[in-house]
PDB file of C-alpha atoms in Angstrom:
ATOM      1  CA  PRO E 271      13.456 174.640  73.461  1.00  0.00           C
ATOM      2  CA  PHE E 272      13.361 177.787  76.475  1.00  0.00           C
ATOM      3  CA  ASP E 273      10.342 177.482  78.253  1.00  0.00           C
ATOM      4  CA  GLN E 274      10.389 176.847  81.623  1.00  0.00           C
ATOM      5  CA  LYS E 275       7.982 173.766  82.456  1.00  0.00           C
ATOM      6  CA  ALA E 276       7.959 171.222  84.575  1.00  0.00           C
ATOM      7  CA  PRO E 277       9.277 168.441  82.619  1.00  0.00           C
ATOM      8  CA  VAL E 278       7.014 165.384  81.034  1.00  0.00           C
ATOM      9  CA  GLY E 279       7.591 162.298  83.201  1.00  0.00           C
ATOM     10  CA  PRO E 280       8.692 160.884  86.660  1.00  0.00           C
ATOM     11  CA  GLU E 281      12.572 161.850  86.929  1.00  0.00           C
ATOM     12  CA  GLU E 282      13.870 164.711  89.266  1.00  0.00           C
ATOM     13  CA  ASN E 283      16.662 166.366  87.696  1.00  0.00           C
ATOM     14  CA  ALA E 284      19.851 166.126  88.429  1.00  0.00           C
ATOM     15  CA  GLY E 285      21.311 168.749  90.911  1.00  0.00           C
ATOM     16  CA  LEU E 286      24.500 171.035  89.977  1.00  0.00           C
ATOM     17  CA  VAL E 287      26.543 168.966  92.206  1.00  0.00           C
ATOM     18  CA  ALA E 288      26.168 166.151  90.636  1.00  0.00           C
ATOM     19  CA  ARG E 289      26.397 167.121  87.429  1.00  0.00           C
ATOM     20  CA  LEU E 290      29.684 169.098  88.365  1.00  0.00           C
ATOM     21  CA  ILE E 291      31.664 165.772  89.297  1.00  0.00           C
ATOM     22  CA  ALA E 292      30.418 163.359  86.666  1.00  0.00           C
ATOM     23  CA  VAL E 293      32.249 165.868  84.392  1.00  0.00           C
ATOM     24  CA  ILE E 294      35.400 165.859  86.120  1.00  0.00           C
ATOM     25  CA  ILE E 295      35.078 162.511  86.344  1.00  0.00           C
ATOM     26  CA  ASP E 296      34.749 162.587  82.382  1.00  0.00           C
ATOM     27  CA  VAL E 297      37.624 165.365  81.849  1.00  0.00           C
ATOM     28  CA  LEU E 298      39.768 163.295  84.531  1.00  0.00           C
ATOM     29  CA  ILE E 299      39.327 159.884  82.198  1.00  0.00           C
ATOM     30  CA  LEU E 300      39.560 161.342  78.650  1.00  0.00           C
ATOM     31  CA  GLY E 301      42.480 163.058  79.977  1.00  0.00           C
ATOM     32  CA  ILE E 302      44.146 159.914  81.235  1.00  0.00           C
ATOM     33  CA  VAL E 303      43.599 158.046  78.288  1.00  0.00           C
ATOM     34  CA  ASP E 304      44.589 160.864  76.458  1.00  0.00           C
ATOM     35  CA  LEU E 305      47.765 161.469  78.099  1.00  0.00           C
ATOM     36  CA  LEU E 306      48.460 157.305  77.941  1.00  0.00           C
ATOM     37  CA  VAL E 307      47.478 157.149  74.436  1.00  0.00           C
ATOM     38  CA  VAL E 308      50.666 160.533  73.464  1.00  0.00           C
ATOM     39  CA  TYR E 309      52.739 158.611  75.181  1.00  0.00           C
ATOM     40  CA  PHE E 310      52.870 155.141  73.975  1.00  0.00           C
ATOM     41  CA  THR E 311      52.637 156.571  69.945  1.00  0.00           C
ATOM     42  CA  MET E 312      56.204 158.954  71.506  1.00  0.00           C
ATOM     43  CA  GLN E 313      57.646 155.346  72.442  1.00  0.00           C
ATOM     44  CA  ILE E 314      56.870 153.518  69.763  1.00  0.00           C
ATOM     45  CA  SER E 315      58.264 156.582  67.585  1.00  0.00           C
ATOM     46  CA  GLY E 316      61.216 156.805  69.607  1.00  0.00           C
ATOM     47  CA  VAL E 317      60.658 160.284  70.460  1.00  0.00           C
ATOM     48  CA  GLY E 318      61.381 161.872  73.966  1.00  0.00           C
ATOM     49  CA  PHE E 319      59.345 164.436  76.075  1.00  0.00           C
ATOM     50  CA  LEU E 320      61.528 167.469  74.933  1.00  0.00           C
ATOM     51  CA  GLU E 321      61.539 166.540  70.910  1.00  0.00           C
ATOM     52  CA  PHE E 322      57.284 166.026  71.430  1.00  0.00           C
ATOM     53  CA  GLY E 323      57.153 168.871  68.663  1.00  0.00           C
ATOM     54  CA  VAL E 324      58.536 166.290  66.196  1.00  0.00           C
ATOM     55  CA  LEU E 325      54.953 164.241  66.266  1.00  0.00           C
ATOM     56  CA  PRO E 326      52.765 165.109  63.177  1.00  0.00           C
ATOM     57  CA  LYS E 327      50.111 166.977  64.730  1.00  0.00           C
ATOM     58  CA  GLY E 328      47.095 167.014  62.285  1.00  0.00           C
ATOM     59  CA  PRO E 329      47.093 162.580  63.185  1.00  0.00           C
ATOM     60  CA  LEU E 330      47.536 163.682  66.628  1.00  0.00           C
ATOM     61  CA  VAL E 331      44.393 165.991  67.270  1.00  0.00           C
ATOM     62  CA  ALA E 332      42.175 163.558  64.673  1.00  0.00           C
ATOM     63  CA  PHE E 333      42.531 161.374  67.429  1.00  0.00           C
ATOM     64  CA  LEU E 334      42.034 162.617  70.206  1.00  0.00           C
ATOM     65  CA  ILE E 335      38.612 164.492  68.577  1.00  0.00           C
ATOM     66  CA  VAL E 336      37.289 161.266  67.327  1.00  0.00           C
ATOM     67  CA  GLN E 337      38.756 159.377  70.374  1.00  0.00           C
ATOM     68  CA  ASN E 338      37.310 162.807  72.754  1.00  0.00           C
ATOM     69  CA  GLY E 339      34.165 162.947  70.763  1.00  0.00           C
ATOM     70  CA  GLY E 340      33.400 159.503  70.209  1.00  0.00           C
ATOM     71  CA  TYR E 341      33.058 158.790  74.152  1.00  0.00           C
ATOM     72  CA  LEU E 342      30.813 161.873  75.022  1.00  0.00           C
ATOM     73  CA  VAL E 343      28.399 161.052  72.006  1.00  0.00           C
ATOM     74  CA  GLY E 344      28.536 157.318  72.325  1.00  0.00           C
ATOM     75  CA  PHE E 345      28.174 156.866  76.103  1.00  0.00           C
ATOM     76  CA  THR E 346      25.111 159.738  75.795  1.00  0.00           C
ATOM     77  CA  ALA E 347      23.285 157.882  73.183  1.00  0.00           C
ATOM     78  CA  GLY E 348      23.349 155.784  75.909  1.00  0.00           C
ATOM     79  CA  GLY E 349      22.226 158.259  78.144  1.00  0.00           C
ATOM     80  CA  GLN E 350      25.004 158.298  80.514  1.00  0.00           C
ATOM     81  CA  THR E 351      28.653 159.086  79.890  1.00  0.00           C
ATOM     82  CA  LEU E 352      31.122 157.132  83.024  1.00  0.00           C
ATOM     83  CA  GLY E 353      30.962 159.824  84.885  1.00  0.00           C
ATOM     84  CA  LYS E 354      27.094 159.919  85.224  1.00  0.00           C
ATOM     85  CA  MET E 355      27.064 156.178  85.872  1.00  0.00           C
ATOM     86  CA  ALA E 356      29.082 157.225  88.281  1.00  0.00           C
ATOM     87  CA  LEU E 357      26.627 159.690  90.631  1.00  0.00           C
ATOM     88  CA  GLY E 358      23.339 157.663  89.306  1.00  0.00           C
ATOM     89  CA  ILE E 359      22.795 160.819  86.278  1.00  0.00           C
ATOM     90  CA  ARG E 360      21.259 160.263  83.187  1.00  0.00           C
ATOM     91  CA  VAL E 361      20.815 162.083  79.617  1.00  0.00           C
ATOM     92  CA  VAL E 362      17.107 162.253  78.724  1.00  0.00           C
ATOM     93  CA  THR E 363      14.604 164.046  76.126  1.00  0.00           C
ATOM     94  CA  ALA E 364      13.493 167.319  77.413  1.00  0.00           C
ATOM     95  CA  ASP E 365       9.756 166.863  76.663  1.00  0.00           C
ATOM     96  CA  GLU E 366       9.333 162.722  77.200  1.00  0.00           C
ATOM     97  CA  ALA E 367      11.973 161.827  79.470  1.00  0.00           C
ATOM     98  CA  GLU E 368      12.971 159.068  77.027  1.00  0.00           C
ATOM     99  CA  PRO E 369      16.737 157.951  75.811  1.00  0.00           C
ATOM    100  CA  ILE E 370      18.343 160.297  72.907  1.00  0.00           C
ATOM    101  CA  SER E 371      18.864 159.330  70.335  1.00  0.00           C
ATOM    102  CA  VAL E 372      22.921 159.811  68.681  1.00  0.00           C
ATOM    103  CA  GLY E 373      21.551 162.660  66.631  1.00  0.00           C
ATOM    104  CA  ARG E 374      20.971 164.554  69.691  1.00  0.00           C
ATOM    105  CA  ALA E 375      23.749 163.466  71.112  1.00  0.00           C
ATOM    106  CA  LEU E 376      26.148 164.659  68.580  1.00  0.00           C
ATOM    107  CA  ARG E 377      24.299 168.003  68.995  1.00  0.00           C
ATOM    108  CA  ARG E 378      24.749 168.013  72.877  1.00  0.00           C
ATOM    109  CA  THR E 379      28.202 166.675  72.777  1.00  0.00           C
ATOM    110  CA  LEU E 380      29.002 169.659  69.939  1.00  0.00           C
ATOM    111  CA  LEU E 381      27.152 172.410  71.954  1.00  0.00           C
ATOM    112  CA  TRP E 382      28.605 171.351  75.363  1.00  0.00           C
ATOM    113  CA  THR E 383      32.046 171.835  73.917  1.00  0.00           C
ATOM    114  CA  MET E 384      31.381 175.291  72.171  1.00  0.00           C
ATOM    115  CA  LEU E 385      29.951 176.638  75.303  1.00  0.00           C
ATOM    116  CA  ALA E 386      32.313 175.320  77.503  1.00  0.00           C
ATOM    117  CA  ILE E 387      35.321 176.881  76.199  1.00  0.00           C
ATOM    118  CA  PRO E 388      34.594 180.912  76.521  1.00  0.00           C
ATOM    119  CA  ALA E 389      34.999 180.091  80.908  1.00  0.00           C
ATOM    120  CA  GLY E 390      32.268 177.958  80.972  1.00  0.00           C
ATOM    121  CA  LEU E 391      30.203 181.450  80.293  1.00  0.00           C
ATOM    122  CA  GLY E 392      27.110 178.885  78.193  1.00  0.00           C
ATOM    123  CA  PHE E 393      26.412 177.055  81.824  1.00  0.00           C
ATOM    124  CA  LEU E 394      25.086 180.346  83.833  1.00  0.00           C
ATOM    125  CA  THR E 395      22.009 178.969  82.588  1.00  0.00           C
ATOM    126  CA  ALA E 396      21.819 176.061  84.220  1.00  0.00           C
ATOM    127  CA  LEU E 397      22.865 177.503  87.806  1.00  0.00           C
ATOM    128  CA  LEU E 398      20.044 180.194  86.834  1.00  0.00           C
ATOM    129  CA  SER E 399      17.459 178.016  86.101  1.00  0.00           C
ATOM    130  CA  PRO E 400      15.150 176.223  88.666  1.00  0.00           C
ATOM    131  CA  ASP E 401      15.723 172.980  86.299  1.00  0.00           C
ATOM    132  CA  HIS E 402      19.097 173.094  85.911  1.00  0.00           C
ATOM    133  CA  ARG E 403      19.131 173.285  82.551  1.00  0.00           C
ATOM    134  CA  GLY E 404      22.135 174.154  80.935  1.00  0.00           C
ATOM    135  CA  LEU E 405      22.116 176.352  77.753  1.00  0.00           C
ATOM    136  CA  HIS E 406      23.337 173.770  75.314  1.00  0.00           C
ATOM    137  CA  ASP E 407      20.607 170.907  77.244  1.00  0.00           C
ATOM    138  CA  ARG E 408      17.683 173.548  75.915  1.00  0.00           C
ATOM    139  CA  LEU E 409      19.452 173.907  72.195  1.00  0.00           C
ATOM    140  CA  ALA E 410      19.540 170.156  72.116  1.00  0.00           C
ATOM    141  CA  GLY E 411      16.567 169.408  73.929  1.00  0.00           C
ATOM    142  CA  THR E 412      17.546 167.844  76.061  1.00  0.00           C
ATOM    143  CA  ARG E 413      18.385 167.134  80.582  1.00  0.00           C
ATOM    144  CA  VAL E 414      20.115 165.519  83.421  1.00  0.00           C
ATOM    145  CA  VAL E 415      17.849 163.794  85.897  1.00  0.00           C
ATOM    146  CA  ARG E 416      18.271 161.249  88.698  1.00  0.00           C
ATOM    147  CA  ALA E 417      18.932 157.499  87.431  1.00  0.00           C
ATOM    148  CA  SER E 418      19.831 154.989  90.178  1.00  0.00           C
ATOM    149  CA  ALA E 419      20.321 154.542  93.796  1.00  0.00           C
ATOM    150  CA  CYS E 420      23.920 154.163  93.651  1.00  0.00           C
ATOM    151  CA  PRO E 421      25.718 154.581  96.619  1.00  0.00           C
ATOM    152  CA  ALA E 422      28.264 156.636  95.132  1.00  0.00           C
ATOM    153  CA  ALA E 423      25.069 159.347  94.209  1.00  0.00           C
ATOM    154  CA  SER E 424      23.233 158.816  97.254  1.00  0.00           C
ATOM    155  CA  ALA E 425      26.552 160.520  98.992  1.00  0.00           C
ATOM    156  CA  TRP E 426      25.953 163.470  96.750  1.00  0.00           C
ATOM    157  CA  GLY E 427      22.072 163.747  96.891  1.00  0.00           C
ATOM    158  CA  THR E 428      21.034 162.154  93.392  1.00  0.00           C
ATOM    159  CA  ALA E 429      19.578 159.652  94.527  1.00  0.00           C
ATOM    160  CA  SER E 430      15.412 159.809  95.341  1.00  0.00           C
ATOM    161  CA  HIS E 431      15.595 156.141  96.790  1.00  0.00           C
ATOM    162  CA  SER E 432      17.425 153.544  98.883  1.00  0.00           C
ATOM    163  CA  VAL E 433      18.623 150.297  97.401  1.00  0.00           C
ATOM    164  CA  LYS E 434      16.055 147.674  97.778  1.00  0.00           C
ATOM    165  CA  ARG E 435      17.728 144.127  98.845  1.00  0.00           C
ATOM    166  CA  PRO E 436      16.035 140.688  98.444  1.00  0.00           C
ATOM    167  CA  PRO E 437      15.032 139.063 101.534  1.00  0.00           C
ATOM    168  CA  ALA E 438      17.502 137.831 103.052  1.00  0.00           C
ATOM    169  CA  VAL E 439      17.616 133.307 102.851  1.00  0.00           C
ATOM    170  CA  PRO E 440      17.465 131.534 105.860  1.00  0.00           C
ATOM    171  CA  ALA E 441      21.144 129.261 105.900  1.00  0.00           C
ATOM    172  CA  THR E 442      20.296 125.584 106.306  1.00  0.00           C
ATOM    173  CA  ARG E 443      22.558 122.974 108.340  1.00  0.00           C
ATOM    174  CA  ARG E 444      24.342 119.991 106.209  1.00  0.00           C
ATOM    175  CA  SER E 445      23.880 116.879 107.423  1.00  0.00           C
TER     176      SER E 445
END
């Protein structure tokens, strides 16, 4: 999985800026959902902010792991998280450029999480390699490619072509 061969398939590897912004979008979405769940849990329980410590930590941590992990695995198995959709990039297999399985998405998510914890040191391979694949991508056998020509993606250099629109239909007069 550490080879530097050119990827198979017509897709072009996604740029680092697009990948970073997609991660920021995903972290913001997850953070907002997590905060809302904790807030409403505290409201339903009648617990104030200063009493946060009385909430049972086990169920709360379990929920956050399932919710955040489910988001990342579920969306990655489809090829795109919401952040990747917004930036027009997607995750595919490294060799065939096909959608990834749930098992591969889980492996990629677990590796991504483990490598993000020590100050993002596992992502240096994405900065230093010409194909911009992080260590988590290499170990999971995946890569991130440009996937669409959405306007947001064009602004960050992730789209390879413009959106094609159908020809305009001439207006007819009503009698």
